[in-house]
Amino acid sequence: MQIASQLAVVCRDIHKTYVTGSTRTAALRGVELEVRAGELLMLVGPSGCGKTTLISVMAGILNQDQGDCRVFGENLLAMRATQRTRFRGQNVGFVFQAHNLLPALTARENAAVPLLILGVKRAEALRRAEHFLELVGIPEKAHVRPAQLSGGQQQRVAIARALVHSPRLIVCDEPTSALDHVTGQKVIELLRQVALDGERALVIVTHDQRIFPYANRIAAMDDGRIEHIAEQTPLAVSQSLARPLEP
Amino acid sequence: MNRIALQMLTGDRAKYAGIIMGIAFASLLITQQMSIFVGLMTRTFSTISDLGQAEIWVTDPKVQFIDDVKPLAETKLLRVRGVNGVEWAVPLYKGLLKARLPSGAFQTCNVMGLDDATLIGGPPEMVAGTIQDLRRAEGVIVDEVGARTRLAKPPARPGEPATPLTVGDTLELNDQRAVVVGICRVSRTFQSQPVIYTTYSRARRFAPRERKQLSFILAKAKPGVDPAELCARIEADTGLSAFQARDFQFKTVRYYLKYTGIPINFGMSVVLGFLVGTAIAGQTFYNFTLENLRQFGALKAMGASTWSILRMILLQALFVGLVGYGIGIGLAALFGRATRGTELAFRMLPQLLGITALAVVLICILASMLSILKVIRLEPAIVFKS
């Protein structure tokens, strides 16, 4: 029980096959993986190896065909759709490769979206969103729309949005792939510094080898399976983070 | 979430304008065409509605509508007067007679011959002179629009506008002299001919000789007598048809609906407006949803239920529907105001606003249906697809 309480996600023998017409593509073929609370786990591997499918299953936005996936002890597959949606809203934060910010909303409003979905009053949601924008270093951009922000700044808004409702699991899909080296490094440092605490787990799917040193563990996937998991001491977050990213 | 939905909608100005334009166009076309249709239908029975004093119209049984005059024998008037419950019954002449104008041209006019004693059935509003002036020798009252247009005197000098017919002017009706003793204001008629009022006996003199010249009998029920029952009694006692004014109006409208192509022509315009509006609004709205599909997917992933996203789409549809409807109705009202007093028949009844609102609701439902289906099937995992 002690071990279970330290585990954020437990995947056992996860299988997922996509069917398009008569074509069947096995994306996951018996994945065994544990994600510990308080760690940054990176999922790496060639394109099409099943990384994105696996985090989709972990985040509860895709049902596996077979196997057991428990997030903080909860079996998502056993939940009703509405329960799963609610669980996701309360416990999972997302950082997408393409940011997926709503273009008509300001940075502050975008960051407040998860709270608004949970039914938090608008004024309170915006106040908390502003706090997180400050935390990610762009308080002055609160009233700016995404189109007027640089890629790095947009990703910072996305990080603020992923954190604003204090989720226990954050899943990130290629958060640095659209960013230049310096900005990408700062974003990953920011994620480590701001997102990780003793109870929160961070799972990042990435191809970007330059950010590998920031992970606690790196799980290498191939052909729908976890090939091996490497444990390491993560790189310390640099002090440069205190300064906001250049636009 | 409602606010987010509206911000998403208005954030894309071009699409927002496109959807609004589609719905506004549909509202305008539907309301305008229906208003013209109603205006035209109202004109078909304007003679009946202008004769407010007449509670009951007694006609030949074969009469199908107000302009379908089948004269009655004079004795029928006495028989109607003898029916129990009739307070009064008066004759009315209605016929098309040729008027010879001072210019020498001829103009067909709608001549109304009123009961000599009571002058019941006179014009609803006098502009010059009084109804009593009809008692003067050879007196006729001419409607204002007719006096200004088709019956107008030739201009004093070439190039100048025609001079309206005024009190004291003369014209010839069927080769007999008539003196204008008054100008009245009447509702426009379907055939748009000038309306001339005179007394019943004078109208008979103007009209070509016929064995029967009594067009209609106008009657009123005694106090406490049900007009519907009195109509039945008149029909039973005289063998004629008797209608309450409202029923005669409906009979006239029904005739035009059944035997003319008017409803089909206007109906097609209304349907076309509806289809074009639905197509424009639907396609633009669907494109808008498609472009925002990833955003909707992100909202779903972040915990928004399918129902709350459907509510967002319905709110967006309702909002563009309301704005488009308001613009369309406003434009239709402006059109009606701009064409007031012209030959164009335009009558925008409150009921038409309701019908257009229903059509717009239907357009919004149809327009958002495809989007709703798309969102229902939307997998939140779409957010991880590049």
PDB file of N, CA, C and O in Angstrom, chain A residues 52 55-56 61-62 85-86 88-89 94-98 100-105 109 113-114 116-117 122 145 161 171 173, chain B residues 1 3-4 7-12 292 294-296 298-306 379-386:
ATOM      1  N   THR A  52       2.473   8.770 -27.834  1.00  0.00           N
ATOM      2  CA  THR A  52       1.306   9.644 -27.679  1.00  0.00           C
ATOM      3  C   THR A  52       0.071   8.848 -27.279  1.00  0.00           C
ATOM      4  O   THR A  52      -0.726   9.279 -26.453  1.00  0.00           O
ATOM      5  N   ILE A  55       0.348   8.227 -23.487  1.00  0.00           N
ATOM      6  CA  ILE A  55      -0.029   9.335 -22.581  1.00  0.00           C
ATOM      7  C   ILE A  55      -1.520   9.660 -22.705  1.00  0.00           C
ATOM      8  O   ILE A  55      -2.128  10.122 -21.757  1.00  0.00           O
ATOM      9  N   SER A  56      -2.094   9.373 -23.888  1.00  0.00           N
ATOM     10  CA  SER A  56      -3.541   9.582 -24.038  1.00  0.00           C
ATOM     11  C   SER A  56      -4.311   8.637 -23.116  1.00  0.00           C
ATOM     12  O   SER A  56      -5.306   9.021 -22.499  1.00  0.00           O
ATOM     13  N   ILE A  61      -7.953  10.174 -21.930  1.00  0.00           N
ATOM     14  CA  ILE A  61      -8.681  10.676 -23.101  1.00  0.00           C
ATOM     15  C   ILE A  61      -8.755   9.616 -24.200  1.00  0.00           C
ATOM     16  O   ILE A  61      -9.277   9.871 -25.270  1.00  0.00           O
ATOM     17  N   LEU A  62      -8.228   8.457 -23.916  1.00  0.00           N
ATOM     18  CA  LEU A  62      -8.309   7.341 -24.872  1.00  0.00           C
ATOM     19  C   LEU A  62      -8.442   6.051 -24.067  1.00  0.00           C
ATOM     20  O   LEU A  62      -7.741   5.873 -23.063  1.00  0.00           O
ATOM     21  N   THR A  85     -14.443  12.252 -17.340  1.00  0.00           N
ATOM     22  CA  THR A  85     -14.234  13.646 -17.759  1.00  0.00           C
ATOM     23  C   THR A  85     -13.982  14.525 -16.545  1.00  0.00           C
ATOM     24  O   THR A  85     -13.089  15.369 -16.535  1.00  0.00           O
ATOM     25  N   ARG A  86     -14.758  14.311 -15.505  1.00  0.00           N
ATOM     26  CA  ARG A  86     -14.627  15.087 -14.276  1.00  0.00           C
ATOM     27  C   ARG A  86     -13.252  14.824 -13.628  1.00  0.00           C
ATOM     28  O   ARG A  86     -12.575  15.754 -13.190  1.00  0.00           O
ATOM     29  N   ARG A  88     -10.560  13.811 -15.058  1.00  0.00           N
ATOM     30  CA  ARG A  88      -9.540  14.436 -15.901  1.00  0.00           C
ATOM     31  C   ARG A  88      -9.445  15.934 -15.602  1.00  0.00           C
ATOM     32  O   ARG A  88      -8.364  16.489 -15.448  1.00  0.00           O
ATOM     33  N   GLY A  89     -10.631  16.564 -15.516  1.00  0.00           N
ATOM     34  CA  GLY A  89     -10.655  18.002 -15.260  1.00  0.00           C
ATOM     35  C   GLY A  89     -10.006  18.364 -13.942  1.00  0.00           C
ATOM     36  O   GLY A  89      -9.364  19.407 -13.820  1.00  0.00           O
ATOM     37  N   PHE A  94      -2.636  19.452 -19.092  1.00  0.00           N
ATOM     38  CA  PHE A  94      -2.100  19.134 -20.420  1.00  0.00           C
ATOM     39  C   PHE A  94      -1.224  20.266 -20.946  1.00  0.00           C
ATOM     40  O   PHE A  94      -1.565  21.436 -20.814  1.00  0.00           O
ATOM     41  N   VAL A  95      -0.111  19.876 -21.567  1.00  0.00           N
ATOM     42  CA  VAL A  95       0.663  20.844 -22.354  1.00  0.00           C
ATOM     43  C   VAL A  95       0.821  20.209 -23.737  1.00  0.00           C
ATOM     44  O   VAL A  95       1.371  19.121 -23.854  1.00  0.00           O
ATOM     45  N   PHE A  96       0.263  20.903 -24.730  1.00  0.00           N
ATOM     46  CA  PHE A  96       0.264  20.322 -26.075  1.00  0.00           C
ATOM     47  C   PHE A  96       1.389  20.905 -26.919  1.00  0.00           C
ATOM     48  O   PHE A  96       1.845  22.030 -26.700  1.00  0.00           O
ATOM     49  N   GLN A  97       1.759  20.128 -27.924  1.00  0.00           N
ATOM     50  CA  GLN A  97       2.802  20.571 -28.851  1.00  0.00           C
ATOM     51  C   GLN A  97       2.389  21.886 -29.527  1.00  0.00           C
ATOM     52  O   GLN A  97       3.178  22.803 -29.655  1.00  0.00           O
ATOM     53  N   ALA A  98       1.116  21.948 -29.953  1.00  0.00           N
ATOM     54  CA  ALA A  98       0.653  23.144 -30.690  1.00  0.00           C
ATOM     55  C   ALA A  98      -0.023  24.141 -29.739  1.00  0.00           C
ATOM     56  O   ALA A  98      -0.804  24.976 -30.179  1.00  0.00           O
ATOM     57  N   ASN A 100      -2.495  24.808 -28.404  1.00  0.00           N
ATOM     58  CA  ASN A 100      -3.968  24.738 -28.380  1.00  0.00           C
ATOM     59  C   ASN A 100      -4.587  25.803 -27.496  1.00  0.00           C
ATOM     60  O   ASN A 100      -5.516  25.540 -26.729  1.00  0.00           O
ATOM     61  N   LEU A 101      -4.065  27.018 -27.594  1.00  0.00           N
ATOM     62  CA  LEU A 101      -4.690  28.130 -26.873  1.00  0.00           C
ATOM     63  C   LEU A 101      -5.861  28.632 -27.710  1.00  0.00           C
ATOM     64  O   LEU A 101      -5.824  28.549 -28.939  1.00  0.00           O
ATOM     65  N   LEU A 102      -6.878  29.137 -27.031  1.00  0.00           N
ATOM     66  CA  LEU A 102      -8.023  29.675 -27.771  1.00  0.00           C
ATOM     67  C   LEU A 102      -7.659  31.072 -28.277  1.00  0.00           C
ATOM     68  O   LEU A 102      -7.391  31.965 -27.473  1.00  0.00           O
ATOM     69  N   PRO A 103      -7.637  31.267 -29.596  1.00  0.00           N
ATOM     70  CA  PRO A 103      -7.120  32.523 -30.149  1.00  0.00           C
ATOM     71  C   PRO A 103      -7.926  33.762 -29.751  1.00  0.00           C
ATOM     72  O   PRO A 103      -7.387  34.863 -29.732  1.00  0.00           O
ATOM     73  N   ALA A 104      -9.203  33.579 -29.438  1.00  0.00           N
ATOM     74  CA  ALA A 104     -10.034  34.744 -29.124  1.00  0.00           C
ATOM     75  C   ALA A 104      -9.898  35.185 -27.670  1.00  0.00           C
ATOM     76  O   ALA A 104     -10.389  36.241 -27.284  1.00  0.00           O
ATOM     77  N   LEU A 105      -9.213  34.353 -26.871  1.00  0.00           N
ATOM     78  CA  LEU A 105      -9.106  34.657 -25.437  1.00  0.00           C
ATOM     79  C   LEU A 105      -7.728  35.240 -25.122  1.00  0.00           C
ATOM     80  O   LEU A 105      -6.751  34.917 -25.786  1.00  0.00           O
ATOM     81  N   GLU A 109      -7.264  34.642 -19.735  1.00  0.00           N
ATOM     82  CA  GLU A 109      -8.491  33.848 -19.914  1.00  0.00           C
ATOM     83  C   GLU A 109      -8.157  32.424 -20.329  1.00  0.00           C
ATOM     84  O   GLU A 109      -8.805  31.471 -19.878  1.00  0.00           O
ATOM     85  N   VAL A 113      -9.062  28.687 -18.220  1.00  0.00           N
ATOM     86  CA  VAL A 113     -10.062  27.768 -18.794  1.00  0.00           C
ATOM     87  C   VAL A 113     -10.327  26.522 -17.932  1.00  0.00           C
ATOM     88  O   VAL A 113     -11.487  26.197 -17.654  1.00  0.00           O
ATOM     89  N   PRO A 114      -9.283  25.801 -17.447  1.00  0.00           N
ATOM     90  CA  PRO A 114      -9.578  24.598 -16.646  1.00  0.00           C
ATOM     91  C   PRO A 114     -10.423  24.907 -15.400  1.00  0.00           C
ATOM     92  O   PRO A 114     -11.262  24.102 -15.002  1.00  0.00           O
ATOM     93  N   LEU A 116     -12.582  27.433 -15.155  1.00  0.00           N
ATOM     94  CA  LEU A 116     -13.937  27.748 -15.617  1.00  0.00           C
ATOM     95  C   LEU A 116     -14.692  26.457 -15.928  1.00  0.00           C
ATOM     96  O   LEU A 116     -15.888  26.338 -15.656  1.00  0.00           O
ATOM     97  N   ILE A 117     -13.972  25.473 -16.490  1.00  0.00           N
ATOM     98  CA  ILE A 117     -14.608  24.181 -16.780  1.00  0.00           C
ATOM     99  C   ILE A 117     -15.068  23.524 -15.479  1.00  0.00           C
ATOM    100  O   ILE A 117     -16.133  22.917 -15.414  1.00  0.00           O
ATOM    101  N   ARG A 122     -15.758  33.220 -12.431  1.00  0.00           N
ATOM    102  CA  ARG A 122     -14.851  33.839 -13.409  1.00  0.00           C
ATOM    103  C   ARG A 122     -13.794  34.740 -12.749  1.00  0.00           C
ATOM    104  O   ARG A 122     -12.610  34.637 -13.061  1.00  0.00           O
ATOM    105  N   ARG A 145      -3.525  38.585 -26.482  1.00  0.00           N
ATOM    106  CA  ARG A 145      -4.050  37.381 -27.142  1.00  0.00           C
ATOM    107  C   ARG A 145      -2.887  36.533 -27.673  1.00  0.00           C
ATOM    108  O   ARG A 145      -1.811  37.062 -27.965  1.00  0.00           O
ATOM    109  N   ARG A 161      -1.790  27.245 -17.815  1.00  0.00           N
ATOM    110  CA  ARG A 161      -3.102  26.610 -17.940  1.00  0.00           C
ATOM    111  C   ARG A 161      -3.074  25.184 -17.400  1.00  0.00           C
ATOM    112  O   ARG A 161      -4.049  24.721 -16.790  1.00  0.00           O
ATOM    113  N   VAL A 171       0.580  15.870 -18.306  1.00  0.00           N
ATOM    114  CA  VAL A 171       1.125  15.184 -19.482  1.00  0.00           C
ATOM    115  C   VAL A 171       1.462  16.228 -20.537  1.00  0.00           C
ATOM    116  O   VAL A 171       0.683  17.144 -20.780  1.00  0.00           O
ATOM    117  N   ASP A 173       2.985  16.813 -24.482  1.00  0.00           N
ATOM    118  CA  ASP A 173       3.302  16.193 -25.761  1.00  0.00           C
ATOM    119  C   ASP A 173       4.228  17.120 -26.536  1.00  0.00           C
ATOM    120  O   ASP A 173       3.805  18.181 -26.979  1.00  0.00           O
TER     121      ASP A 173
ATOM    122  N   MET B   1     -18.232  29.337 -19.335  1.00  0.00           N
ATOM    123  CA  MET B   1     -18.085  28.678 -20.629  1.00  0.00           C
ATOM    124  C   MET B   1     -18.909  29.383 -21.695  1.00  0.00           C
ATOM    125  O   MET B   1     -18.541  29.392 -22.861  1.00  0.00           O
ATOM    126  N   ARG B   3     -19.375  32.540 -21.950  1.00  0.00           N
ATOM    127  CA  ARG B   3     -18.614  33.695 -22.406  1.00  0.00           C
ATOM    128  C   ARG B   3     -17.507  33.259 -23.375  1.00  0.00           C
ATOM    129  O   ARG B   3     -17.261  33.906 -24.393  1.00  0.00           O
ATOM    130  N   ILE B   4     -16.889  32.137 -23.052  1.00  0.00           N
ATOM    131  CA  ILE B   4     -15.847  31.618 -23.945  1.00  0.00           C
ATOM    132  C   ILE B   4     -16.443  31.310 -25.320  1.00  0.00           C
ATOM    133  O   ILE B   4     -15.857  31.622 -26.359  1.00  0.00           O
ATOM    134  N   GLN B   7     -16.924  34.475 -27.111  1.00  0.00           N
ATOM    135  CA  GLN B   7     -15.628  35.054 -27.505  1.00  0.00           C
ATOM    136  C   GLN B   7     -15.046  34.298 -28.702  1.00  0.00           C
ATOM    137  O   GLN B   7     -14.483  34.913 -29.611  1.00  0.00           O
ATOM    138  N   MET B   8     -15.194  32.972 -28.676  1.00  0.00           N
ATOM    139  CA  MET B   8     -14.716  32.174 -29.814  1.00  0.00           C
ATOM    140  C   MET B   8     -15.449  32.590 -31.086  1.00  0.00           C
ATOM    141  O   MET B   8     -14.858  32.722 -32.154  1.00  0.00           O
ATOM    142  N   LEU B   9     -16.746  32.785 -30.944  1.00  0.00           N
ATOM    143  CA  LEU B   9     -17.586  33.128 -32.102  1.00  0.00           C
ATOM    144  C   LEU B   9     -17.212  34.488 -32.680  1.00  0.00           C
ATOM    145  O   LEU B   9     -16.987  34.627 -33.881  1.00  0.00           O
ATOM    146  N   THR B  10     -17.133  35.474 -31.814  1.00  0.00           N
ATOM    147  CA  THR B  10     -16.897  36.834 -32.310  1.00  0.00           C
ATOM    148  C   THR B  10     -15.413  37.088 -32.587  1.00  0.00           C
ATOM    149  O   THR B  10     -15.079  38.070 -33.247  1.00  0.00           O
ATOM    150  N   GLY B  11     -14.579  36.176 -32.124  1.00  0.00           N
ATOM    151  CA  GLY B  11     -13.140  36.349 -32.346  1.00  0.00           C
ATOM    152  C   GLY B  11     -12.776  36.231 -33.814  1.00  0.00           C
ATOM    153  O   GLY B  11     -11.882  36.911 -34.306  1.00  0.00           O
ATOM    154  N   ASP B  12     -13.493  35.352 -34.533  1.00  0.00           N
ATOM    155  CA  ASP B  12     -13.246  35.195 -35.969  1.00  0.00           C
ATOM    156  C   ASP B  12     -14.250  36.083 -36.709  1.00  0.00           C
ATOM    157  O   ASP B  12     -15.347  35.649 -37.070  1.00  0.00           O
ATOM    158  N   ASN B 292     -12.402  25.082 -35.299  1.00  0.00           N
ATOM    159  CA  ASN B 292     -12.240  25.127 -33.840  1.00  0.00           C
ATOM    160  C   ASN B 292     -12.261  23.735 -33.209  1.00  0.00           C
ATOM    161  O   ASN B 292     -12.302  23.615 -31.989  1.00  0.00           O
ATOM    162  N   ARG B 294     -10.080  21.418 -32.916  1.00  0.00           N
ATOM    163  CA  ARG B 294      -8.948  21.138 -32.038  1.00  0.00           C
ATOM    164  C   ARG B 294      -9.140  21.831 -30.683  1.00  0.00           C
ATOM    165  O   ARG B 294      -8.842  21.273 -29.628  1.00  0.00           O
ATOM    166  N   GLN B 295      -9.673  23.058 -30.748  1.00  0.00           N
ATOM    167  CA  GLN B 295      -9.926  23.794 -29.501  1.00  0.00           C
ATOM    168  C   GLN B 295     -11.014  23.091 -28.676  1.00  0.00           C
ATOM    169  O   GLN B 295     -10.896  22.953 -27.463  1.00  0.00           O
ATOM    170  N   PHE B 296     -12.050  22.632 -29.388  1.00  0.00           N
ATOM    171  CA  PHE B 296     -13.100  21.904 -28.672  1.00  0.00           C
ATOM    172  C   PHE B 296     -12.524  20.617 -28.080  1.00  0.00           C
ATOM    173  O   PHE B 296     -12.881  20.219 -26.963  1.00  0.00           O
ATOM    174  N   ALA B 298      -9.440  20.200 -27.136  1.00  0.00           N
ATOM    175  CA  ALA B 298      -8.636  20.584 -25.974  1.00  0.00           C
ATOM    176  C   ALA B 298      -9.537  20.816 -24.761  1.00  0.00           C
ATOM    177  O   ALA B 298      -9.213  20.395 -23.640  1.00  0.00           O
ATOM    178  N   LEU B 299     -10.674  21.468 -24.997  1.00  0.00           N
ATOM    179  CA  LEU B 299     -11.616  21.707 -23.890  1.00  0.00           C
ATOM    180  C   LEU B 299     -12.115  20.377 -23.336  1.00  0.00           C
ATOM    181  O   LEU B 299     -12.225  20.199 -22.123  1.00  0.00           O
ATOM    182  N   LYS B 300     -12.420  19.436 -24.257  1.00  0.00           N
ATOM    183  CA  LYS B 300     -12.878  18.109 -23.812  1.00  0.00           C
ATOM    184  C   LYS B 300     -11.791  17.429 -22.991  1.00  0.00           C
ATOM    185  O   LYS B 300     -12.059  16.846 -21.943  1.00  0.00           O
ATOM    186  N   ALA B 301     -10.551  17.500 -23.488  1.00  0.00           N
ATOM    187  CA  ALA B 301      -9.441  16.865 -22.772  1.00  0.00           C
ATOM    188  C   ALA B 301      -9.286  17.483 -21.386  1.00  0.00           C
ATOM    189  O   ALA B 301      -9.008  16.790 -20.414  1.00  0.00           O
ATOM    190  N   MET B 302      -9.498  18.797 -21.304  1.00  0.00           N
ATOM    191  CA  MET B 302      -9.294  19.481 -20.018  1.00  0.00           C
ATOM    192  C   MET B 302     -10.482  19.300 -19.069  1.00  0.00           C
ATOM    193  O   MET B 302     -10.511  19.903 -18.010  1.00  0.00           O
ATOM    194  N   GLY B 303     -11.471  18.525 -19.480  1.00  0.00           N
ATOM    195  CA  GLY B 303     -12.554  18.194 -18.554  1.00  0.00           C
ATOM    196  C   GLY B 303     -13.918  18.747 -18.901  1.00  0.00           C
ATOM    197  O   GLY B 303     -14.866  18.579 -18.133  1.00  0.00           O
ATOM    198  N   ALA B 304     -14.024  19.414 -20.055  1.00  0.00           N
ATOM    199  CA  ALA B 304     -15.352  19.909 -20.442  1.00  0.00           C
ATOM    200  C   ALA B 304     -16.167  18.727 -20.971  1.00  0.00           C
ATOM    201  O   ALA B 304     -15.669  17.945 -21.785  1.00  0.00           O
ATOM    202  N   SER B 305     -17.395  18.598 -20.498  1.00  0.00           N
ATOM    203  CA  SER B 305     -18.226  17.479 -20.948  1.00  0.00           C
ATOM    204  C   SER B 305     -18.731  17.755 -22.363  1.00  0.00           C
ATOM    205  O   SER B 305     -18.742  18.916 -22.822  1.00  0.00           O
ATOM    206  N   THR B 306     -19.127  16.677 -23.033  1.00  0.00           N
ATOM    207  CA  THR B 306     -19.685  16.838 -24.386  1.00  0.00           C
ATOM    208  C   THR B 306     -20.887  17.765 -24.329  1.00  0.00           C
ATOM    209  O   THR B 306     -21.071  18.622 -25.197  1.00  0.00           O
ATOM    210  N   GLU B 379     -13.132  12.847 -30.503  1.00  0.00           N
ATOM    211  CA  GLU B 379     -12.320  12.211 -29.466  1.00  0.00           C
ATOM    212  C   GLU B 379     -11.371  13.271 -28.908  1.00  0.00           C
ATOM    213  O   GLU B 379     -10.666  13.923 -29.679  1.00  0.00           O
ATOM    214  N   PRO B 380     -11.304  13.441 -27.601  1.00  0.00           N
ATOM    215  CA  PRO B 380     -10.389  14.444 -27.063  1.00  0.00           C
ATOM    216  C   PRO B 380      -8.925  14.157 -27.422  1.00  0.00           C
ATOM    217  O   PRO B 380      -8.098  15.058 -27.419  1.00  0.00           O
ATOM    218  N   ALA B 381      -8.638  12.893 -27.786  1.00  0.00           N
ATOM    219  CA  ALA B 381      -7.265  12.548 -28.134  1.00  0.00           C
ATOM    220  C   ALA B 381      -6.777  13.279 -29.379  1.00  0.00           C
ATOM    221  O   ALA B 381      -5.585  13.269 -29.691  1.00  0.00           O
ATOM    222  N   ILE B 382      -7.723  13.935 -30.084  1.00  0.00           N
ATOM    223  CA  ILE B 382      -7.346  14.704 -31.278  1.00  0.00           C
ATOM    224  C   ILE B 382      -6.293  15.754 -30.934  1.00  0.00           C
ATOM    225  O   ILE B 382      -5.484  16.142 -31.768  1.00  0.00           O
ATOM    226  N   VAL B 383      -6.274  16.194 -29.673  1.00  0.00           N
ATOM    227  CA  VAL B 383      -5.350  17.269 -29.284  1.00  0.00           C
ATOM    228  C   VAL B 383      -3.891  16.839 -29.372  1.00  0.00           C
ATOM    229  O   VAL B 383      -3.011  17.672 -29.473  1.00  0.00           O
ATOM    230  N   PHE B 384      -3.648  15.535 -29.340  1.00  0.00           N
ATOM    231  CA  PHE B 384      -2.276  15.066 -29.423  1.00  0.00           C
ATOM    232  C   PHE B 384      -1.852  14.739 -30.847  1.00  0.00           C
ATOM    233  O   PHE B 384      -0.738  14.327 -31.094  1.00  0.00           O
ATOM    234  N   LYS B 385      -2.812  14.905 -31.781  1.00  0.00           N
ATOM    235  CA  LYS B 385      -2.463  14.637 -33.182  1.00  0.00           C
ATOM    236  C   LYS B 385      -1.880  15.900 -33.776  1.00  0.00           C
ATOM    237  O   LYS B 385      -2.447  16.975 -33.615  1.00  0.00           O
ATOM    238  N   SER B 386      -0.771  15.762 -34.459  1.00  0.00           N
ATOM    239  CA  SER B 386      -0.139  16.963 -35.008  1.00  0.00           C
ATOM    240  C   SER B 386      -0.690  17.256 -36.397  1.00  0.00           C
ATOM    241  O   SER B 386      -1.335  16.445 -37.001  1.00  0.00           O
TER     242      SER B 386
END
